[in-house]
Amino acid sequence: MESVFHGFTDLETLNRDGPVVLTHGEGIHVFDVNGKAYMDANSGLWNNVAGFNHPGLIEAICQQARRFPGYHAFFGRVADTTVALSEKLLQLSPFESGRVYYTNSGSEANDTVVKMLWMLHRRNGQPQRRKIITRLNAYHGVTVATASMTGKAYNAEFGLPLPGFLHADCPHYWRFARPGESEQEFSLRLARSLEEMIIKEGPDTIAGMFCEPVQGAGGVIPPSEGYFEAIRPILRKYGIPLIADEVITGFGRTGEMWGSVKYDLQPDAIVASKCITAGYFPMGAIILGPALGEALTRVSEAAEEFPHGFTAGGNPLASAVALKALEVIETEGLLDNVRRVSPRFLAGLKGLAEHCYAGEARGVGLMGAVELVSDKNSKAPLDGRLQIPERIANKALGKGLICRPLGQAIVLGPPFIITEAQIDEMFAILQETMAEVFSDVGL
Ligand SMILES: *Cc1c(COP(=O)(O)O)cnc(C)c1O
């Protein structure tokens, strides 16, 4: 309490209950300093998909550490392991060819793509093409640029977004549809409103649009039906690159290797991070598709270089564990397991939605949320002061389950190795906890 400054932490709860200090993990459980075990229904922060003590991943780091533990990727130098990872990422990607660029986090990766687009357009004689479109409820990170891209009210604390960062509509049908509007009509309306925004701003002032295939930190919001089909032609029409922020959805979370494939985004580049090392080492990666990769190489040659880089970007330890993590996801059956247990997971969510204060259960693959309301029909939100989702998460923590309150929702994203029995246990704890919390607050 005296030495650590916590971000994204409810300080009232922290000051009352203290931090949870963890010592180790086993499978999908983590253990605190008192020896108490917690099932982590959020895979750490979406990323520890192979659990917390995978022997192969640990060994991959150890072997690389003994051979070549650290180097950079500036001045045309690069670790052999990082080259191998780049080839692997391109092979896994939906692109036929491309280039991979490394950072240490998802925020840095999105931030880097913004600079790539700015340089590209400027060198191509369109220096005015600088505006970035994202969507309300989007989460793209915390750097100055990516916080500006994130469509959350808390960034007003920093006087953000910066000018030139635009937020289009959030494709959440249940919450934002007009009375009588079908899901297809809703998607078409959002696409029209996006086009109006582009025309109003000036199509030749837009540098690019970033989309999470499924909005994650916005509360697990899969796109409305037909959404990407509707916006893709508009972006094409105005020559606006589409960047898929797959920091959560990349490598299997939706049941497909890529959210872009699941929802047919056909992006120009993919941003990956979280699962890329299964949470065992910091790494972000930008996978540029062939057109963007070639265009950026061309303008960088004209400028002599792409003047950008992180000291630890493409670090060999990160690369080694990423290579192993991708192998584990692909060949140790992790992706298969996501597909196998997902119906059980989604059924469990539906079960929670039967609660009289649950408005919507939504999800795909192994990511889901249940949104709480004060009235199922009007969808009126609960009184925020009651802090019901926080109470549920705190109470579940006491029962040995880590889950995440997000707005008025409870968000779940368990590790890819979770079993059906563990899924049942997770929902049993949640059912019990929800009943207790609603009775505690007198609802
Ligand atoms: C977590 C996240 C980021 C930011 O990644 P960091 O590694 O925390 O910087 C960016 N985009 C999405 C979709 C994320 O979920």
Tab-separated table of C-alpha atoms and ligand atoms in Angstrom:
chain	number	residue	atom	x	y	z
A	1	MET	CA	0.000	0.000	0.000
A	2	GLU	CA	2.919	2.330	0.624
A	3	SER	CA	5.100	1.519	-2.369
A	4	VAL	CA	2.837	0.688	-5.326
A	5	PHE	CA	0.728	3.194	-7.243
A	6	HIS	CA	-2.112	1.256	-8.860
A	7	GLY	CA	-3.675	2.175	-12.207
A	8	PHE	CA	-7.167	1.081	-13.294
A	9	THR	CA	-7.966	0.233	-9.675
A	10	ASP	CA	-10.947	1.320	-7.605
A	11	LEU	CA	-9.070	3.082	-4.835
A	12	GLU	CA	-11.920	2.982	-2.345
A	13	THR	CA	-11.947	-0.824	-2.556
A	14	LEU	CA	-8.150	-0.954	-2.505
A	15	ASN	CA	-7.943	1.243	0.576
A	16	ARG	CA	-10.577	-0.878	2.309
A	17	ASP	CA	-9.511	-4.393	1.285
A	18	GLY	CA	-5.856	-3.954	0.341
A	19	PRO	CA	-4.238	-5.368	-2.771
A	20	VAL	CA	-4.306	-9.025	-3.780
A	21	VAL	CA	-0.639	-9.946	-3.811
A	22	LEU	CA	0.005	-13.026	-5.893
A	23	THR	CA	2.866	-15.476	-5.718
A	24	HIS	CA	2.268	-18.100	-8.402
A	25	GLY	CA	-0.242	-19.919	-10.539
A	26	GLU	CA	-1.261	-23.436	-11.497
A	27	GLY	CA	-3.387	-24.085	-14.564
A	28	ILE	CA	-6.161	-21.502	-14.570
A	29	HIS	CA	-5.682	-20.633	-10.871
A	30	VAL	CA	-3.486	-18.020	-9.202
A	31	PHE	CA	-2.452	-18.038	-5.534
A	32	ASP	CA	-2.043	-15.125	-3.150
A	33	VAL	CA	0.521	-14.645	-0.359
A	34	ASN	CA	-1.873	-16.298	2.089
A	35	GLY	CA	-2.104	-19.411	-0.063
A	36	LYS	CA	-5.661	-18.701	-1.201
A	37	ALA	CA	-6.453	-19.968	-4.727
A	38	TYR	CA	-8.481	-18.017	-7.280
A	39	MET	CA	-9.876	-19.291	-10.569
A	40	ASP	CA	-9.017	-16.517	-13.012
A	41	ALA	CA	-12.029	-16.153	-15.306
A	42	ASN	CA	-10.260	-13.312	-17.127
A	43	SER	CA	-6.987	-15.075	-18.097
A	44	GLY	CA	-5.080	-12.337	-16.258
A	45	LEU	CA	-5.943	-9.503	-18.644
A	46	TRP	CA	-7.210	-11.700	-21.521
A	47	ASN	CA	-3.680	-12.897	-22.147
A	48	ASN	CA	-2.699	-15.870	-19.962
A	49	VAL	CA	-4.551	-18.232	-22.275
A	50	ALA	CA	-2.369	-21.284	-21.592
A	51	GLY	CA	-2.638	-20.955	-17.823
A	52	PHE	CA	-0.060	-19.747	-15.342
A	53	ASN	CA	2.591	-22.471	-15.306
A	54	HIS	CA	2.846	-23.974	-18.776
A	55	PRO	CA	6.128	-25.978	-18.770
A	56	GLY	CA	6.769	-25.557	-22.517
A	57	LEU	CA	6.438	-21.785	-22.376
A	58	ILE	CA	8.681	-21.524	-19.332
A	59	GLU	CA	11.265	-23.770	-20.989
A	60	ALA	CA	11.166	-21.674	-24.188
A	61	ILE	CA	12.123	-18.587	-22.194
A	62	CYS	CA	14.851	-20.433	-20.281
A	63	GLN	CA	16.415	-21.909	-23.431
A	64	GLN	CA	16.422	-18.558	-25.208
A	65	ALA	CA	17.810	-16.868	-22.085
A	66	ARG	CA	20.740	-19.301	-22.050
A	67	ARG	CA	21.413	-18.788	-25.776
A	68	PHE	CA	20.724	-15.064	-26.470
A	69	PRO	CA	18.607	-13.219	-23.911
A	70	GLY	CA	18.447	-9.717	-25.310
A	71	TYR	CA	18.981	-7.628	-28.403
A	72	HIS	CA	17.310	-4.808	-30.303
A	73	ALA	CA	16.010	-4.566	-33.862
A	74	PHE	CA	17.507	-1.213	-34.942
A	75	PHE	CA	20.113	-0.581	-37.683
A	76	GLY	CA	19.133	-3.677	-39.646
A	77	ARG	CA	20.032	-6.043	-36.817
A	78	VAL	CA	17.616	-8.614	-35.487
A	79	ALA	CA	17.672	-11.836	-33.469
A	80	ASP	CA	17.215	-15.048	-35.493
A	81	THR	CA	14.316	-16.022	-33.224
A	82	THR	CA	12.564	-12.766	-34.123
A	83	VAL	CA	12.907	-13.551	-37.834
A	84	ALA	CA	11.408	-16.995	-37.211
A	85	LEU	CA	8.509	-15.417	-35.327
A	86	SER	CA	7.867	-12.933	-38.141
A	87	GLU	CA	7.619	-15.751	-40.667
A	88	LYS	CA	5.292	-17.639	-38.345
A	89	LEU	CA	3.037	-14.600	-37.803
A	90	LEU	CA	2.740	-13.980	-41.538
A	91	GLN	CA	1.965	-17.635	-42.116
A	92	LEU	CA	-0.800	-17.552	-39.469
A	93	SER	CA	-2.151	-14.203	-40.683
A	94	PRO	CA	-4.922	-13.836	-43.257
A	95	PHE	CA	-2.411	-12.006	-45.489
A	96	GLU	CA	-0.544	-13.643	-48.374
A	97	SER	CA	2.535	-11.638	-47.532
A	98	GLY	CA	3.445	-8.641	-45.442
A	99	ARG	CA	5.811	-7.255	-42.847
A	100	VAL	CA	5.861	-7.483	-39.068
A	101	TYR	CA	6.921	-4.681	-36.731
A	102	TYR	CA	7.422	-5.173	-32.982
A	103	THR	CA	6.606	-3.159	-29.881
A	104	ASN	CA	6.288	-4.022	-26.173
A	105	SER	CA	2.556	-3.551	-25.810
A	106	GLY	CA	-0.724	-3.180	-27.620
A	107	SER	CA	-0.827	0.564	-26.941
A	108	GLU	CA	2.578	1.083	-28.512
A	109	ALA	CA	1.558	-1.015	-31.487
A	110	ASN	CA	-1.580	1.050	-32.202
A	111	ASP	CA	0.368	4.252	-31.552
A	112	THR	CA	3.008	3.089	-34.038
A	113	VAL	CA	0.379	2.406	-36.709
A	114	VAL	CA	-0.868	5.987	-36.317
A	115	LYS	CA	2.660	7.250	-37.024
A	116	MET	CA	2.990	4.822	-39.941
A	117	LEU	CA	-0.208	6.170	-41.496
A	118	TRP	CA	0.788	9.787	-40.908
A	119	MET	CA	4.168	9.258	-42.549
A	120	LEU	CA	2.688	7.265	-45.413
A	121	HIS	CA	0.089	9.884	-46.323
A	122	ARG	CA	2.522	12.755	-45.890
A	123	ARG	CA	5.099	11.132	-48.149
A	124	ASN	CA	2.326	10.354	-50.641
A	125	GLY	CA	1.517	14.055	-50.976
A	126	GLN	CA	-1.452	14.043	-48.591
A	127	PRO	CA	-0.083	15.633	-45.409
A	128	GLN	CA	-3.608	16.668	-44.409
A	129	ARG	CA	-4.677	13.005	-44.047
A	130	ARG	CA	-4.213	12.820	-40.278
A	131	LYS	CA	-7.557	12.180	-38.626
A	132	ILE	CA	-8.085	8.820	-36.988
A	133	ILE	CA	-11.519	7.225	-36.708
A	134	THR	CA	-12.331	4.765	-33.946
A	135	ARG	CA	-15.639	4.048	-32.234
A	136	LEU	CA	-17.362	4.877	-28.979
A	137	ASN	CA	-16.537	2.261	-26.351
A	138	ALA	CA	-13.401	1.267	-28.232
A	139	TYR	CA	-10.271	0.455	-26.264
A	140	HIS	CA	-6.984	0.913	-28.090
A	141	GLY	CA	-4.607	1.673	-25.226
A	142	VAL	CA	-3.285	4.360	-22.925
A	143	THR	CA	-0.545	6.313	-24.706
A	144	VAL	CA	-1.498	9.869	-25.638
A	145	ALA	CA	-2.579	8.847	-29.144
A	146	THR	CA	-4.225	5.553	-28.202
A	147	ALA	CA	-6.044	7.072	-25.224
A	148	SER	CA	-7.385	9.585	-27.742
A	149	MET	CA	-8.528	6.631	-29.854
A	150	THR	CA	-10.150	4.933	-26.868
A	151	GLY	CA	-13.820	5.899	-26.722
A	152	LYS	CA	-14.173	6.092	-22.947
A	153	ALA	CA	-15.220	9.057	-20.830
A	154	TYR	CA	-12.379	8.653	-18.306
A	155	ASN	CA	-9.860	10.072	-20.786
A	156	ALA	CA	-11.393	13.496	-20.103
A	157	GLU	CA	-9.239	13.320	-16.927
A	158	PHE	CA	-6.266	13.940	-19.208
A	159	GLY	CA	-7.948	16.507	-21.432
A	160	LEU	CA	-8.150	13.862	-24.176
A	161	PRO	CA	-8.968	13.040	-26.930
A	162	LEU	CA	-6.573	15.233	-28.869
A	163	PRO	CA	-8.136	17.063	-31.811
A	164	GLY	CA	-8.402	14.922	-34.941
A	165	PHE	CA	-9.399	11.725	-33.127
A	166	LEU	CA	-12.993	10.970	-34.124
A	167	HIS	CA	-15.387	8.478	-32.596
A	168	ALA	CA	-18.019	6.800	-34.729
A	169	ASP	CA	-21.004	4.857	-33.340
A	170	CYS	CA	-20.655	1.727	-31.240
A	171	PRO	CA	-22.206	-1.307	-33.001
A	172	HIS	CA	-24.088	-2.523	-29.938
A	173	TYR	CA	-27.524	-3.458	-31.257
A	174	TRP	CA	-29.152	-4.321	-27.917
A	175	ARG	CA	-28.215	-0.968	-26.402
A	176	PHE	CA	-28.393	1.474	-29.303
A	177	ALA	CA	-31.042	0.157	-31.727
A	178	ARG	CA	-34.078	2.341	-32.332
A	179	PRO	CA	-37.522	0.892	-31.619
A	180	GLY	CA	-38.508	-1.544	-34.361
A	181	GLU	CA	-35.115	-1.401	-36.067
A	182	SER	CA	-33.801	-4.771	-37.259
A	183	GLU	CA	-30.169	-5.679	-36.666
A	184	GLN	CA	-29.364	-5.298	-40.374
A	185	GLU	CA	-31.077	-1.902	-40.481
A	186	PHE	CA	-29.107	-0.858	-37.408
A	187	SER	CA	-25.814	-1.823	-39.083
A	188	LEU	CA	-26.773	0.065	-42.243
A	189	ARG	CA	-27.701	3.153	-40.227
A	190	LEU	CA	-24.314	3.074	-38.482
A	191	ALA	CA	-22.590	2.733	-41.851
A	192	ARG	CA	-24.534	5.728	-43.223
A	193	SER	CA	-23.629	7.768	-40.173
A	194	LEU	CA	-19.966	6.796	-40.614
A	195	GLU	CA	-20.085	7.964	-44.223
A	196	GLU	CA	-21.700	11.244	-43.154
A	197	MET	CA	-18.886	11.767	-40.647
A	198	ILE	CA	-16.272	11.076	-43.327
A	199	ILE	CA	-17.918	13.497	-45.780
A	200	LYS	CA	-18.367	16.191	-43.149
A	201	GLU	CA	-14.730	15.944	-42.015
A	202	GLY	CA	-13.463	15.705	-45.588
A	203	PRO	CA	-12.585	12.230	-46.900
A	204	ASP	CA	-9.040	13.318	-47.747
A	205	THR	CA	-8.398	14.287	-44.103
A	206	ILE	CA	-8.924	10.767	-42.737
A	207	ALA	CA	-5.744	8.739	-42.158
A	208	GLY	CA	-7.353	5.465	-41.135
A	209	MET	CA	-9.969	3.661	-39.114
A	210	PHE	CA	-9.188	1.263	-36.271
A	211	CYS	CA	-11.690	-1.384	-35.137
A	212	GLU	CA	-11.607	-4.167	-32.618
A	213	PRO	CA	-13.430	-7.113	-34.274
A	214	VAL	CA	-15.204	-7.531	-30.908
A	215	GLN	CA	-14.992	-4.542	-28.579
A	216	GLY	CA	-13.311	-5.915	-25.476
A	217	ALA	CA	-12.794	-3.378	-22.701
A	218	GLY	CA	-15.944	-1.643	-23.941
A	219	GLY	CA	-17.822	-4.569	-22.377
A	220	VAL	CA	-17.469	-7.444	-24.881
A	221	ILE	CA	-19.525	-6.148	-27.778
A	222	PRO	CA	-19.572	-8.367	-30.861
A	223	PRO	CA	-20.434	-6.365	-33.987
A	224	SER	CA	-24.059	-6.171	-35.020
A	225	GLU	CA	-24.996	-8.446	-37.896
A	226	GLY	CA	-23.733	-7.072	-41.205
A	227	TYR	CA	-21.752	-4.255	-39.577
A	228	PHE	CA	-18.340	-4.863	-41.142
A	229	GLU	CA	-19.909	-5.794	-44.487
A	230	ALA	CA	-21.612	-2.389	-44.395
A	231	ILE	CA	-18.627	-0.222	-43.435
A	232	ARG	CA	-15.910	-1.917	-45.511
A	233	PRO	CA	-17.100	-0.574	-48.928
A	234	ILE	CA	-17.353	2.932	-47.476
A	235	LEU	CA	-13.756	2.867	-46.261
A	236	ARG	CA	-12.646	1.478	-49.628
A	237	LYS	CA	-14.565	4.168	-51.493
A	238	TYR	CA	-12.622	6.918	-49.691
A	239	GLY	CA	-9.263	5.116	-49.623
A	240	ILE	CA	-9.251	4.830	-45.831
A	241	PRO	CA	-7.135	1.967	-44.459
A	242	LEU	CA	-8.855	-0.363	-41.972
A	243	ILE	CA	-6.700	-1.520	-39.075
A	244	ALA	CA	-7.945	-4.480	-37.037
A	245	ASP	CA	-6.993	-4.110	-33.384
A	246	GLU	CA	-6.800	-7.808	-32.550
A	247	VAL	CA	-5.027	-7.346	-29.230
A	248	ILE	CA	-7.784	-9.406	-27.561
A	249	THR	CA	-9.268	-11.326	-30.490
A	250	GLY	CA	-5.989	-12.431	-32.088
A	251	PHE	CA	-4.925	-16.100	-31.735
A	252	GLY	CA	-8.205	-17.786	-30.955
A	253	ARG	CA	-10.351	-15.899	-28.451
A	254	THR	CA	-13.393	-15.866	-30.779
A	255	GLY	CA	-12.960	-19.505	-31.814
A	256	GLU	CA	-11.170	-18.443	-35.007
A	257	MET	CA	-7.465	-17.631	-35.162
A	258	TRP	CA	-8.439	-14.024	-35.997
A	259	GLY	CA	-11.498	-11.930	-35.268
A	260	SER	CA	-10.900	-10.459	-38.734
A	261	VAL	CA	-11.601	-13.875	-40.215
A	262	LYS	CA	-14.570	-14.554	-37.945
A	263	TYR	CA	-16.244	-11.273	-38.994
A	264	ASP	CA	-14.652	-10.908	-42.453
A	265	LEU	CA	-13.035	-7.509	-41.809
A	266	GLN	CA	-10.477	-7.780	-44.626
A	267	PRO	CA	-8.180	-5.318	-42.825
A	268	ASP	CA	-5.054	-3.643	-44.210
A	269	ALA	CA	-3.110	-4.433	-41.045
A	270	ILE	CA	-3.573	-6.385	-37.816
A	271	VAL	CA	-2.390	-5.304	-34.392
A	272	ALA	CA	-1.663	-8.133	-31.952
A	273	SER	CA	-0.391	-8.270	-28.401
A	274	LYS	CA	-1.968	-9.857	-25.292
A	275	CYS	CA	-2.141	-13.567	-26.321
A	276	ILE	CA	0.931	-13.420	-28.546
A	277	THR	CA	3.184	-14.570	-25.684
A	278	ALA	CA	0.329	-16.143	-23.697
A	279	GLY	CA	0.989	-13.379	-21.170
A	280	TYR	CA	4.510	-14.605	-20.312
A	281	PHE	CA	6.427	-11.641	-21.747
A	282	PRO	CA	5.594	-8.122	-22.995
A	283	MET	CA	5.229	-7.924	-26.769
A	284	GLY	CA	3.137	-6.164	-29.367
A	285	ALA	CA	3.211	-6.827	-33.107
A	286	ILE	CA	1.891	-5.011	-36.142
A	287	ILE	CA	1.253	-7.302	-39.065
A	288	LEU	CA	1.097	-5.136	-42.165
A	289	GLY	CA	-0.749	-6.650	-45.114
A	290	PRO	CA	0.987	-6.688	-48.517
A	291	ALA	CA	-0.237	-3.292	-49.780
A	292	LEU	CA	0.439	-1.352	-46.595
A	293	GLY	CA	3.725	-3.198	-46.010
A	294	GLU	CA	4.978	-2.338	-49.492
A	295	ALA	CA	3.745	1.264	-49.408
A	296	LEU	CA	5.379	1.881	-46.057
A	297	THR	CA	8.638	0.300	-47.177
A	298	ARG	CA	8.614	2.524	-50.278
A	299	VAL	CA	8.093	5.800	-48.383
A	300	SER	CA	10.607	4.795	-45.722
A	301	GLU	CA	13.186	4.163	-48.437
A	302	ALA	CA	12.452	7.637	-49.795
A	303	ALA	CA	12.956	9.033	-46.274
A	304	GLU	CA	16.018	6.766	-45.795
A	305	GLU	CA	14.388	5.100	-42.801
A	306	PHE	CA	11.237	4.639	-40.773
A	307	PRO	CA	12.414	6.813	-37.886
A	308	HIS	CA	10.763	4.913	-35.059
A	309	GLY	CA	11.568	2.009	-32.747
A	310	PHE	CA	11.418	0.714	-29.179
A	311	THR	CA	14.640	-0.417	-27.516
A	312	ALA	CA	13.101	-3.725	-26.480
A	313	GLY	CA	10.901	-4.210	-29.568
A	314	GLY	CA	11.503	-7.661	-31.081
A	315	ASN	CA	13.304	-8.820	-27.942
A	316	PRO	CA	14.495	-12.435	-28.390
A	317	LEU	CA	12.967	-13.691	-25.116
A	318	ALA	CA	9.602	-12.264	-26.145
A	319	SER	CA	10.038	-13.749	-29.614
A	320	ALA	CA	10.968	-17.191	-28.283
A	321	VAL	CA	8.012	-17.429	-25.970
A	322	ALA	CA	5.694	-16.032	-28.661
A	323	LEU	CA	6.848	-18.710	-31.118
A	324	LYS	CA	6.141	-21.346	-28.491
A	325	ALA	CA	2.790	-19.805	-27.527
A	326	LEU	CA	1.610	-19.853	-31.135
A	327	GLU	CA	2.678	-23.495	-31.404
A	328	VAL	CA	0.838	-24.317	-28.182
A	329	ILE	CA	-2.333	-22.555	-29.355
A	330	GLU	CA	-2.227	-24.217	-32.770
A	331	THR	CA	-0.926	-27.707	-32.071
A	332	GLU	CA	-1.574	-28.439	-28.377
A	333	GLY	CA	-5.284	-28.103	-29.011
A	334	LEU	CA	-5.928	-24.744	-27.318
A	335	LEU	CA	-7.827	-23.291	-30.262
A	336	ASP	CA	-9.707	-26.586	-30.611
A	337	ASN	CA	-10.596	-26.391	-26.933
A	338	VAL	CA	-11.978	-22.866	-27.326
A	339	ARG	CA	-14.283	-24.223	-30.031
A	340	ARG	CA	-15.178	-27.300	-28.000
A	341	VAL	CA	-16.086	-25.592	-24.710
A	342	SER	CA	-17.473	-22.322	-26.107
A	343	PRO	CA	-21.091	-23.614	-26.348
A	344	ARG	CA	-20.960	-24.544	-22.653
A	345	PHE	CA	-19.543	-21.105	-21.818
A	346	LEU	CA	-22.169	-19.243	-23.868
A	347	ALA	CA	-24.926	-21.404	-22.330
A	348	GLY	CA	-23.631	-20.467	-18.865
A	349	LEU	CA	-23.878	-16.791	-19.798
A	350	LYS	CA	-27.418	-17.304	-21.048
A	351	GLY	CA	-28.153	-18.911	-17.692
A	352	LEU	CA	-26.967	-15.776	-15.889
A	353	ALA	CA	-29.157	-13.687	-18.194
A	354	GLU	CA	-32.235	-15.373	-16.729
A	355	HIS	CA	-31.649	-13.387	-13.560
A	356	CYS	CA	-34.340	-10.703	-13.202
A	357	TYR	CA	-31.755	-7.896	-13.223
A	358	ALA	CA	-29.793	-9.208	-16.214
A	359	GLY	CA	-30.541	-7.385	-19.454
A	360	GLU	CA	-28.304	-9.047	-22.001
A	361	ALA	CA	-25.847	-11.913	-22.163
A	362	ARG	CA	-23.516	-11.616	-25.115
A	363	GLY	CA	-20.356	-13.281	-26.252
A	364	VAL	CA	-18.465	-15.325	-28.775
A	365	GLY	CA	-15.838	-18.038	-28.386
A	366	LEU	CA	-14.475	-17.631	-24.864
A	367	MET	CA	-15.310	-13.972	-24.310
A	368	GLY	CA	-18.567	-12.854	-22.820
A	369	ALA	CA	-20.458	-10.426	-20.637
A	370	VAL	CA	-23.710	-10.194	-18.789
A	371	GLU	CA	-25.133	-6.678	-18.600
A	372	LEU	CA	-27.186	-5.790	-15.533
A	373	VAL	CA	-30.208	-3.495	-15.698
A	374	SER	CA	-32.858	-2.239	-13.284
A	375	ASP	CA	-35.618	-3.191	-15.727
A	376	LYS	CA	-35.404	-5.943	-18.322
A	377	ASN	CA	-37.976	-4.347	-20.648
A	378	SER	CA	-36.912	-0.713	-20.628
A	379	LYS	CA	-33.208	-1.747	-20.311
A	380	ALA	CA	-32.857	1.115	-17.821
A	381	PRO	CA	-29.464	0.849	-16.139
A	382	LEU	CA	-29.033	0.091	-12.462
A	383	ASP	CA	-28.313	2.970	-10.116
A	384	GLY	CA	-24.548	3.353	-10.605
A	385	ARG	CA	-24.117	4.295	-6.950
A	386	LEU	CA	-25.106	0.772	-5.936
A	387	GLN	CA	-21.946	-0.480	-7.677
A	388	ILE	CA	-23.533	-3.874	-8.257
A	389	PRO	CA	-20.908	-5.245	-10.695
A	390	GLU	CA	-18.099	-4.191	-8.322
A	391	ARG	CA	-19.909	-5.843	-5.414
A	392	ILE	CA	-20.333	-9.031	-7.429
A	393	ALA	CA	-16.655	-9.075	-8.394
A	394	ASN	CA	-15.535	-8.392	-4.816
A	395	LYS	CA	-17.794	-11.067	-3.376
A	396	ALA	CA	-16.737	-13.581	-6.049
A	397	LEU	CA	-13.108	-12.828	-5.195
A	398	GLY	CA	-13.825	-13.888	-1.616
A	399	LYS	CA	-15.195	-17.162	-3.016
A	400	GLY	CA	-12.042	-17.706	-5.063
A	401	LEU	CA	-13.198	-16.443	-8.457
A	402	ILE	CA	-11.646	-13.533	-10.350
A	403	CYS	CA	-14.078	-11.813	-12.719
A	404	ARG	CA	-14.220	-8.267	-13.999
A	405	PRO	CA	-16.806	-5.541	-13.461
A	406	LEU	CA	-17.012	-3.240	-16.484
A	407	GLY	CA	-19.585	-0.464	-16.469
A	408	GLN	CA	-22.805	-2.275	-15.576
A	409	ALA	CA	-21.546	-5.613	-16.869
A	410	ILE	CA	-19.582	-8.576	-15.593
A	411	VAL	CA	-16.977	-9.617	-18.129
A	412	LEU	CA	-15.536	-13.119	-18.515
A	413	GLY	CA	-12.676	-14.323	-20.694
A	414	PRO	CA	-11.268	-17.551	-19.274
A	415	PRO	CA	-8.027	-19.207	-20.402
A	416	PHE	CA	-8.229	-21.372	-23.519
A	417	ILE	CA	-7.381	-24.452	-21.415
A	418	ILE	CA	-10.514	-24.228	-19.251
A	419	THR	CA	-12.543	-27.452	-18.978
A	420	GLU	CA	-16.322	-27.810	-19.073
A	421	ALA	CA	-16.309	-28.779	-15.380
A	422	GLN	CA	-14.426	-25.574	-14.548
A	423	ILE	CA	-16.875	-23.553	-16.653
A	424	ASP	CA	-19.741	-25.044	-14.649
A	425	GLU	CA	-17.932	-24.210	-11.400
A	426	MET	CA	-17.348	-20.617	-12.570
A	427	PHE	CA	-21.025	-20.062	-13.363
A	428	ALA	CA	-22.178	-21.774	-10.164
A	429	ILE	CA	-20.108	-19.315	-8.134
A	430	LEU	CA	-21.411	-16.395	-10.190
A	431	GLN	CA	-25.059	-17.468	-9.861
A	432	GLU	CA	-24.679	-17.738	-6.086
A	433	THR	CA	-22.790	-14.444	-5.841
A	434	MET	CA	-25.315	-12.522	-7.917
A	435	ALA	CA	-28.200	-13.785	-5.794
A	436	GLU	CA	-26.384	-12.779	-2.605
A	437	VAL	CA	-25.420	-9.314	-3.865
A	438	PHE	CA	-28.918	-8.432	-5.060
A	439	SER	CA	-30.320	-9.571	-1.725
A	440	ASP	CA	-27.592	-7.601	0.165
A	441	VAL	CA	-28.611	-4.355	-1.547
A	442	GLY	CA	-32.301	-5.122	-1.026
A	443	LEU	CA	-33.282	-5.667	-4.666
B	1	LIG	C1	-5.332	-4.273	-23.978
B	1	LIG	C2	-5.636	-3.668	-25.281
B	1	LIG	C3	-4.795	-2.727	-25.860
B	1	LIG	C4	-3.606	-2.160	-25.133
B	1	LIG	O1	-2.628	-3.087	-24.909
B	1	LIG	P1	-1.523	-2.794	-23.754
B	1	LIG	O2	-0.580	-3.935	-23.914
B	1	LIG	O3	-2.242	-2.780	-22.452
B	1	LIG	O4	-0.919	-1.493	-24.080
B	1	LIG	C5	-5.097	-2.271	-27.133
B	1	LIG	N1	-6.172	-2.720	-27.794
B	1	LIG	C6	-7.005	-3.623	-27.271
B	1	LIG	C7	-8.161	-4.112	-28.072
B	1	LIG	C8	-6.784	-4.111	-25.983
B	1	LIG	O5	-7.638	-4.976	-25.436
